[in-house]
């Protein structure tokens, strides 16, 4: 181990050991969790800098504490680059996480108990889209649309019908687990027809939208939230992009952008995480490079190549395949095991994935019929279509033989040998 983590090693051996072990786990595994990725070394460096020491409530050049000359530089760079990347009128880069970004938009636009129409959790929506165990389901009146049971795709006629009946104040497009493209223009039209705001949560597909591989909803919707660490490949965190004018309340004292900014601070957050915001700035610079488009295209090519292997092996996928970075497998139907066991046995062979509810699930959230897998992280490691054939074969072999120790041992050995060809942070110093 190099000198990089010497102070940590001397101060706190337990945390040091956990960091070393986690780095090794990441290096020696095939990371298929659809919401995870590997940041660049530059991003990794900046989030570990002195910027973590600063308080900077407020916005660039309008702070409540002194000493923010350089923090203003990094936050303004993050804002300017995000605006360019997504063609956004207004951006707030301070939300700490995707759930907070969503909470802040609700806080800006709704009163308690106001109505939101969003995607059902078991059909691919997120907890913050109105789950009864989440603040969103407790504080607001939520109604849900889902996918057509036959096609596994969102039926926009059903969305429109529900919107006309329910009359939401926010119509939310976006998901955590949906393998197809969204029709943002159709969502916008429905929102306008029923007098609702259109909020889009593009946490999963932000990198694809920025690269033009998936339609970018930022110029279409009223407000768009995203995390920064999934396909966008930045540090853990989030941001909110919006129009400046409030389409529904043009005569309010505050415009939409001001409402969002006040909801973030002082509404729901205190000091922003300046080291993370600097990481966002660096990641957005990287995403503006032509190579990022190639990366985003490869994410989708890889997901499609994997889906082909599953299809050839008769594995049931929600909607029959994918148009984006993720695939949902019905492992109960395909292999006779539940998602929890599938996740565990794949972990044993160093393939990391997560159990996931699928539309019409016959299980429970803790032990559903599905698993979700995605290609953003393995694409960052340089894998292409030919590697997907091998990875798909490992999935099938392992899930067909969940209790066969010799099969799992063989797959694990093959994975470990394979992964050496795709080094992760080779010159990190630890
Ligand atoms: N945890 C994220 C995901 O995996 O999709 C969403 O919060």
CSV table of N, CA and C in Angstrom, one decimal, residues 304-424:
chain,number,residue,atom,x,y,z
A,304,UNK,N,-28.1,-4.0,-24.1
A,304,UNK,CA,-28.8,-4.7,-25.2
A,304,UNK,C,-28.1,-6.0,-25.5
A,305,UNK,N,-26.8,-6.1,-25.5
A,305,UNK,CA,-26.0,-7.3,-25.7
A,305,UNK,C,-26.3,-8.3,-24.6
A,306,UNK,N,-26.4,-7.8,-23.4
A,306,UNK,CA,-26.7,-8.7,-22.2
A,306,UNK,C,-28.1,-9.3,-22.4
A,307,UNK,N,-29.0,-8.4,-22.7
A,307,UNK,CA,-30.4,-8.8,-22.9
A,307,UNK,C,-30.6,-9.9,-24.0
A,308,UNK,N,-29.7,-9.8,-25.0
A,308,UNK,CA,-29.7,-10.8,-26.0
A,308,UNK,C,-29.4,-12.2,-25.5
A,309,UNK,N,-28.3,-12.2,-24.6
A,309,UNK,CA,-27.9,-13.5,-24.0
A,309,UNK,C,-29.1,-14.0,-23.1
A,310,UNK,N,-29.7,-13.2,-22.4
A,310,UNK,CA,-30.9,-13.7,-21.6
A,310,UNK,C,-32.0,-14.2,-22.5
A,311,UNK,N,-32.2,-13.5,-23.5
A,311,UNK,CA,-33.3,-13.9,-24.4
A,311,UNK,C,-33.0,-15.2,-25.0
A,312,UNK,N,-31.7,-15.4,-25.5
A,312,UNK,CA,-31.3,-16.7,-26.1
A,312,UNK,C,-31.5,-17.8,-25.1
A,313,UNK,N,-31.3,-17.5,-23.8
A,313,UNK,CA,-31.4,-18.6,-22.8
A,313,UNK,C,-32.8,-18.7,-22.1
A,314,UNK,N,-33.8,-18.0,-22.8
A,314,UNK,CA,-35.2,-18.1,-22.3
A,314,UNK,C,-35.5,-17.5,-21.0
A,315,UNK,N,-34.6,-16.5,-20.6
A,315,UNK,CA,-34.8,-15.8,-19.3
A,315,UNK,C,-35.9,-14.7,-19.5
A,316,UNK,N,-36.8,-14.6,-18.5
A,316,UNK,CA,-37.9,-13.6,-18.7
A,316,UNK,C,-37.4,-12.3,-18.2
A,317,UNK,N,-37.5,-11.3,-19.1
A,317,UNK,CA,-37.2,-9.9,-18.7
A,317,UNK,C,-38.4,-9.0,-18.7
A,318,UNK,N,-38.5,-8.1,-17.8
A,318,UNK,CA,-39.7,-7.2,-17.8
A,318,UNK,C,-39.6,-6.4,-19.1
A,319,UNK,N,-40.7,-6.4,-19.9
A,319,UNK,CA,-40.8,-5.7,-21.2
A,319,UNK,C,-40.0,-6.4,-22.3
A,320,UNK,N,-39.4,-7.6,-22.0
A,320,UNK,CA,-38.7,-8.3,-23.0
A,320,UNK,C,-37.4,-7.9,-23.4
A,321,UNK,N,-36.9,-6.8,-22.7
A,321,UNK,CA,-35.5,-6.4,-23.1
A,321,UNK,C,-35.2,-5.0,-22.5
A,322,UNK,N,-34.4,-4.2,-23.2
A,322,UNK,CA,-34.1,-2.9,-22.6
A,322,UNK,C,-33.8,-1.9,-23.7
A,323,UNK,N,-34.0,-0.6,-23.4
A,323,UNK,CA,-33.6,0.5,-24.3
A,323,UNK,C,-32.6,1.4,-23.6
A,324,UNK,N,-32.3,1.1,-22.3
A,324,UNK,CA,-31.4,2.0,-21.5
A,324,UNK,C,-30.3,1.2,-20.9
A,325,UNK,N,-30.0,1.5,-19.6
A,325,UNK,CA,-28.8,0.9,-19.0
A,325,UNK,C,-29.2,-0.3,-18.1
A,326,UNK,N,-30.5,-0.6,-18.0
A,326,UNK,CA,-30.8,-1.6,-17.0
A,326,UNK,C,-31.8,-2.7,-17.5
A,327,UNK,N,-31.7,-3.8,-16.8
A,327,UNK,CA,-32.6,-4.9,-17.2
A,327,UNK,C,-33.2,-5.5,-15.9
A,328,UNK,N,-34.4,-5.9,-16.0
A,328,UNK,CA,-35.1,-6.5,-14.8
A,328,UNK,C,-35.4,-8.0,-15.2
A,329,UNK,N,-34.9,-8.9,-14.4
A,329,UNK,CA,-35.1,-10.3,-14.7
A,329,UNK,C,-36.2,-10.8,-13.7
A,330,UNK,N,-37.1,-11.6,-14.2
A,330,UNK,CA,-38.0,-12.4,-13.4
A,330,UNK,C,-37.3,-13.7,-13.0
A,331,UNK,N,-36.5,-13.7,-11.9
A,331,UNK,CA,-35.7,-14.9,-11.6
A,331,UNK,C,-36.6,-16.0,-11.1
A,332,UNK,N,-37.8,-15.7,-10.5
A,332,UNK,CA,-38.6,-16.7,-9.9
A,332,UNK,C,-39.2,-17.5,-11.1
A,333,UNK,N,-39.6,-16.9,-12.1
A,333,UNK,CA,-40.2,-17.5,-13.3
A,333,UNK,C,-39.1,-18.3,-14.1
A,334,UNK,N,-38.0,-17.6,-14.2
A,334,UNK,CA,-36.9,-18.2,-15.1
A,334,UNK,C,-36.1,-19.3,-14.4
A,335,UNK,N,-35.8,-19.2,-13.1
A,335,UNK,CA,-34.9,-20.1,-12.5
A,335,UNK,C,-35.6,-20.8,-11.2
A,336,UNK,N,-36.8,-20.4,-10.9
A,336,UNK,CA,-37.4,-21.0,-9.7
A,336,UNK,C,-36.8,-20.6,-8.4
A,337,UNK,N,-36.1,-19.5,-8.4
A,337,UNK,CA,-35.6,-18.9,-7.1
A,337,UNK,C,-36.0,-17.5,-6.9
A,338,UNK,N,-36.1,-17.0,-5.7
A,338,UNK,CA,-36.5,-15.6,-5.4
A,338,UNK,C,-35.3,-14.7,-5.6
A,339,UNK,N,-35.7,-13.4,-5.6
A,339,UNK,CA,-34.6,-12.3,-5.9
A,339,UNK,C,-33.6,-12.3,-4.8
A,340,UNK,N,-34.0,-12.6,-3.5
A,340,UNK,CA,-33.0,-12.5,-2.4
A,340,UNK,C,-31.9,-13.6,-2.6
A,341,UNK,N,-32.3,-14.8,-2.9
A,341,UNK,CA,-31.4,-15.9,-3.1
A,341,UNK,C,-30.5,-15.6,-4.4
A,342,UNK,N,-31.1,-15.1,-5.4
A,342,UNK,CA,-30.4,-14.8,-6.6
A,342,UNK,C,-29.3,-13.7,-6.3
A,343,UNK,N,-29.7,-12.7,-5.6
A,343,UNK,CA,-28.7,-11.7,-5.2
A,343,UNK,C,-27.5,-12.3,-4.4
A,344,UNK,N,-27.9,-13.2,-3.5
A,344,UNK,CA,-26.8,-13.8,-2.6
A,344,UNK,C,-25.9,-14.7,-3.4
A,345,UNK,N,-26.5,-15.5,-4.3
A,345,UNK,CA,-25.6,-16.5,-5.0
A,345,UNK,C,-24.7,-15.7,-6.0
A,346,UNK,N,-25.2,-14.6,-6.6
A,346,UNK,CA,-24.4,-13.9,-7.5
A,346,UNK,C,-23.3,-13.2,-6.8
A,347,UNK,N,-23.6,-12.7,-5.6
A,347,UNK,CA,-22.6,-12.0,-4.7
A,347,UNK,C,-21.5,-13.1,-4.4
A,348,UNK,N,-21.8,-14.3,-4.2
A,348,UNK,CA,-20.8,-15.3,-3.9
A,348,UNK,C,-19.9,-15.5,-5.1
A,349,UNK,N,-20.3,-15.2,-6.3
A,349,UNK,CA,-19.4,-15.4,-7.5
A,349,UNK,C,-18.8,-14.0,-7.9
A,350,UNK,N,-19.0,-13.0,-7.0
A,350,UNK,CA,-18.4,-11.7,-7.3
A,350,UNK,C,-19.2,-10.9,-8.4
A,351,UNK,N,-20.4,-11.2,-8.5
A,351,UNK,CA,-21.3,-10.4,-9.4
A,351,UNK,C,-22.3,-9.7,-8.5
A,352,UNK,N,-22.2,-8.4,-8.5
A,352,UNK,CA,-23.1,-7.6,-7.6
A,352,UNK,C,-24.3,-7.1,-8.3
A,353,UNK,N,-25.4,-7.4,-7.8
A,353,UNK,CA,-26.7,-7.0,-8.4
A,353,UNK,C,-27.7,-6.8,-7.3
A,354,UNK,N,-28.9,-6.4,-7.5
A,354,UNK,CA,-29.8,-6.2,-6.4
A,354,UNK,C,-31.2,-6.8,-6.7
A,355,UNK,N,-31.8,-7.4,-5.6
A,355,UNK,CA,-33.1,-7.9,-5.7
A,355,UNK,C,-34.1,-6.7,-6.0
A,356,UNK,N,-35.1,-6.9,-6.7
A,356,UNK,CA,-36.0,-5.8,-7.1
A,356,UNK,C,-37.4,-6.3,-7.4
A,357,UNK,N,-38.4,-5.5,-6.9
A,357,UNK,CA,-39.8,-5.8,-7.2
A,357,UNK,C,-39.9,-5.7,-8.8
A,358,UNK,N,-40.8,-6.5,-9.3
A,358,UNK,CA,-41.1,-6.4,-10.7
A,358,UNK,C,-42.6,-6.2,-10.8
A,359,UNK,N,-43.1,-5.7,-11.9
A,359,UNK,CA,-44.6,-5.5,-12.1
A,359,UNK,C,-45.3,-6.8,-11.8
A,360,UNK,N,-46.4,-6.7,-11.0
A,360,UNK,CA,-47.2,-7.9,-10.7
A,360,UNK,C,-46.4,-8.9,-9.8
A,361,UNK,N,-45.5,-8.4,-9.0
A,361,UNK,CA,-44.6,-9.3,-8.2
A,361,UNK,C,-45.4,-10.2,-7.3
A,362,UNK,N,-45.0,-11.5,-7.2
A,362,UNK,CA,-45.7,-12.5,-6.4
A,362,UNK,C,-45.0,-12.6,-5.0
A,363,UNK,N,-43.9,-11.8,-4.8
A,363,UNK,CA,-43.2,-11.9,-3.5
A,363,UNK,C,-43.4,-10.6,-2.7
A,364,UNK,N,-42.4,-10.3,-1.9
A,364,UNK,CA,-42.5,-9.1,-1.0
A,364,UNK,C,-41.3,-8.2,-1.4
A,365,UNK,N,-41.3,-6.9,-0.9
A,365,UNK,CA,-40.2,-6.0,-1.2
A,365,UNK,C,-38.9,-6.6,-0.7
A,366,UNK,N,-38.9,-7.4,0.4
A,366,UNK,CA,-37.6,-7.9,0.9
A,366,UNK,C,-37.2,-9.2,0.2
A,367,UNK,N,-38.2,-9.9,-0.4
A,367,UNK,CA,-37.9,-11.1,-1.2
A,367,UNK,C,-38.8,-11.1,-2.4
A,368,UNK,N,-38.4,-10.3,-3.4
A,368,UNK,CA,-39.3,-10.2,-4.6
A,368,UNK,C,-38.9,-11.2,-5.6
A,369,UNK,N,-39.6,-11.2,-6.7
A,369,UNK,CA,-39.4,-12.2,-7.8
A,369,UNK,C,-38.3,-11.8,-8.7
A,370,UNK,N,-37.8,-10.5,-8.6
A,370,UNK,CA,-36.9,-10.0,-9.6
A,370,UNK,C,-35.5,-9.6,-9.1
A,371,UNK,N,-34.6,-9.5,-10.1
A,371,UNK,CA,-33.4,-8.8,-9.8
A,371,UNK,C,-33.2,-7.7,-10.9
A,372,UNK,N,-32.5,-6.6,-10.5
A,372,UNK,CA,-32.2,-5.5,-11.4
A,372,UNK,C,-30.7,-5.5,-11.7
A,373,UNK,N,-30.3,-5.4,-12.9
A,373,UNK,CA,-28.9,-5.2,-13.2
A,373,UNK,C,-28.7,-4.1,-14.2
A,374,UNK,N,-27.5,-3.6,-14.2
A,374,UNK,CA,-27.2,-2.4,-15.1
A,374,UNK,C,-25.8,-2.4,-15.5
A,375,UNK,N,-25.5,-1.7,-16.6
A,375,UNK,CA,-24.2,-1.7,-17.2
A,375,UNK,C,-23.4,-0.4,-17.1
A,376,UNK,N,-23.8,0.6,-16.3
A,376,UNK,CA,-23.0,1.8,-16.2
A,376,UNK,C,-21.6,1.6,-15.7
A,377,UNK,N,-21.5,0.8,-14.6
A,377,UNK,CA,-20.2,0.6,-13.9
A,377,UNK,C,-19.2,-0.3,-14.7
A,378,UNK,N,-19.7,-1.4,-15.3
A,378,UNK,CA,-18.8,-2.2,-16.1
A,378,UNK,C,-18.4,-1.5,-17.4
A,379,UNK,N,-19.3,-0.6,-17.9
A,379,UNK,CA,-18.9,0.1,-19.1
A,379,UNK,C,-17.7,1.1,-18.7
A,380,UNK,N,-17.8,1.7,-17.5
A,380,UNK,CA,-16.7,2.5,-17.1
A,380,UNK,C,-15.4,1.8,-17.0
A,381,UNK,N,-15.5,0.5,-16.7
A,381,UNK,CA,-14.3,-0.4,-16.6
A,381,UNK,C,-13.7,-0.8,-18.0
A,382,UNK,N,-14.5,-0.4,-19.0
A,382,UNK,CA,-14.0,-0.6,-20.4
A,382,UNK,C,-14.6,-1.9,-21.1
A,383,UNK,N,-15.6,-2.5,-20.5
A,383,UNK,CA,-16.1,-3.7,-21.1
A,383,UNK,C,-17.1,-3.3,-22.2
A,384,UNK,N,-17.1,-4.3,-23.2
A,384,UNK,CA,-17.9,-4.0,-24.4
A,384,UNK,C,-18.8,-5.3,-24.7
A,385,UNK,N,-19.4,-5.3,-25.8
A,385,UNK,CA,-20.4,-6.3,-26.1
A,385,UNK,C,-19.9,-7.8,-25.9
A,386,UNK,N,-18.6,-8.0,-26.3
A,386,UNK,CA,-18.1,-9.4,-26.2
A,386,UNK,C,-18.1,-9.8,-24.8
A,387,UNK,N,-17.7,-8.9,-23.9
A,387,UNK,CA,-17.7,-9.3,-22.4
A,387,UNK,C,-19.1,-9.5,-21.9
A,388,UNK,N,-20.1,-8.9,-22.5
A,388,UNK,CA,-21.4,-9.1,-22.0
A,388,UNK,C,-21.9,-10.5,-22.2
A,389,UNK,N,-21.4,-11.1,-23.3
A,389,UNK,CA,-21.8,-12.5,-23.6
A,389,UNK,C,-21.3,-13.4,-22.5
A,390,UNK,N,-20.1,-13.1,-22.0
A,390,UNK,CA,-19.5,-13.9,-21.0
A,390,UNK,C,-20.2,-13.7,-19.6
A,391,UNK,N,-20.5,-12.4,-19.3
A,391,UNK,CA,-21.2,-12.1,-18.1
A,391,UNK,C,-22.6,-12.7,-18.1
A,392,UNK,N,-23.3,-12.6,-19.2
A,392,UNK,CA,-24.6,-13.1,-19.3
A,392,UNK,C,-24.6,-14.6,-19.0
A,393,UNK,N,-23.6,-15.3,-19.6
A,393,UNK,CA,-23.5,-16.7,-19.4
A,393,UNK,C,-23.2,-17.1,-17.9
A,394,UNK,N,-22.4,-16.3,-17.2
A,394,UNK,CA,-22.2,-16.5,-15.8
A,394,UNK,C,-23.5,-16.3,-15.0
A,395,UNK,N,-24.3,-15.3,-15.4
A,395,UNK,CA,-25.6,-15.1,-14.7
A,395,UNK,C,-26.4,-16.4,-14.8
A,396,UNK,N,-26.5,-16.9,-16.0
A,396,UNK,CA,-27.4,-18.0,-16.3
A,396,UNK,C,-26.9,-19.3,-15.6
A,397,UNK,N,-25.6,-19.5,-15.7
A,397,UNK,CA,-25.0,-20.7,-15.1
A,397,UNK,C,-25.2,-20.7,-13.6
A,398,UNK,N,-25.0,-19.5,-13.0
A,398,UNK,CA,-25.1,-19.4,-11.5
A,398,UNK,C,-26.5,-19.6,-11.1
A,399,UNK,N,-27.4,-18.9,-11.7
A,399,UNK,CA,-28.8,-18.9,-11.3
A,399,UNK,C,-29.5,-20.2,-11.6
A,400,UNK,N,-29.0,-21.0,-12.5
A,400,UNK,CA,-29.5,-22.3,-12.8
A,400,UNK,C,-29.0,-23.3,-11.7
A,401,UNK,N,-27.9,-23.0,-11.1
A,401,UNK,CA,-27.3,-23.9,-10.1
A,401,UNK,C,-27.0,-23.2,-8.8
A,402,UNK,N,-28.0,-22.6,-8.1
A,402,UNK,CA,-27.8,-21.8,-7.0
A,402,UNK,C,-27.2,-22.5,-5.8
A,403,UNK,N,-27.4,-23.9,-5.7
A,403,UNK,CA,-26.9,-24.6,-4.6
A,403,UNK,C,-25.7,-25.4,-4.9
A,404,UNK,N,-25.2,-25.4,-6.1
A,404,UNK,CA,-24.1,-26.2,-6.5
A,404,UNK,C,-22.7,-25.5,-6.3
A,405,UNK,N,-22.1,-25.9,-5.2
A,405,UNK,CA,-20.8,-25.2,-4.8
A,405,UNK,C,-19.8,-25.3,-5.8
A,406,UNK,N,-19.7,-26.4,-6.5
A,406,UNK,CA,-18.6,-26.5,-7.5
A,406,UNK,C,-18.8,-25.6,-8.7
A,407,UNK,N,-20.1,-25.4,-9.1
A,407,UNK,CA,-20.4,-24.5,-10.2
A,407,UNK,C,-20.0,-23.1,-9.8
A,408,UNK,N,-20.4,-22.7,-8.5
A,408,UNK,CA,-20.2,-21.4,-8.1
A,408,UNK,C,-18.7,-21.1,-7.9
A,409,UNK,N,-18.0,-22.1,-7.4
A,409,UNK,CA,-16.5,-22.0,-7.3
A,409,UNK,C,-15.9,-21.7,-8.7
A,410,UNK,N,-16.3,-22.5,-9.7
A,410,UNK,CA,-15.7,-22.4,-11.0
A,410,UNK,C,-16.0,-21.0,-11.6
A,411,UNK,N,-17.3,-20.5,-11.4
A,411,UNK,CA,-17.7,-19.2,-11.9
A,411,UNK,C,-16.8,-18.1,-11.2
A,412,UNK,N,-16.7,-18.3,-9.9
A,412,UNK,CA,-15.9,-17.3,-9.1
A,412,UNK,C,-14.5,-17.2,-9.7
A,413,UNK,N,-13.9,-18.3,-9.9
A,413,UNK,CA,-12.5,-18.3,-10.4
A,413,UNK,C,-12.4,-17.7,-11.8
A,414,UNK,N,-13.4,-18.0,-12.6
A,414,UNK,CA,-13.4,-17.4,-14.0
A,414,UNK,C,-13.6,-15.9,-13.9
A,415,UNK,N,-14.5,-15.4,-13.0
A,415,UNK,CA,-14.7,-14.0,-12.8
A,415,UNK,C,-13.4,-13.3,-12.4
A,416,UNK,N,-12.7,-13.9,-11.4
A,416,UNK,CA,-11.5,-13.3,-10.8
A,416,UNK,C,-10.4,-13.1,-11.9
A,417,UNK,N,-10.3,-14.1,-12.7
A,417,UNK,CA,-9.3,-14.1,-13.8
A,417,UNK,C,-9.7,-13.0,-14.8
A,418,UNK,N,-11.0,-13.0,-15.2
A,418,UNK,CA,-11.5,-12.1,-16.2
A,418,UNK,C,-11.3,-10.6,-15.8
A,419,UNK,N,-11.6,-10.4,-14.5
A,419,UNK,CA,-11.7,-9.0,-14.0
A,419,UNK,C,-10.3,-8.3,-14.0
A,420,UNK,N,-9.2,-9.2,-13.9
A,420,UNK,CA,-7.9,-8.6,-13.9
A,420,UNK,C,-7.6,-7.9,-15.2
A,421,UNK,N,-8.3,-8.2,-16.3
A,421,UNK,CA,-8.1,-7.5,-17.6
A,421,UNK,C,-8.6,-6.1,-17.6
A,422,UNK,N,-9.4,-5.7,-16.5
A,422,UNK,CA,-10.1,-4.4,-16.5
A,422,UNK,C,-9.7,-3.7,-15.2
A,423,UNK,N,-8.5,-3.3,-15.1
A,423,UNK,CA,-8.0,-2.7,-13.8
A,423,UNK,C,-8.8,-1.5,-13.4
A,424,UNK,N,-9.1,-1.4,-12.1
A,424,UNK,CA,-9.8,-0.3,-11.6
A,424,UNK,C,-8.9,0.6,-10.7
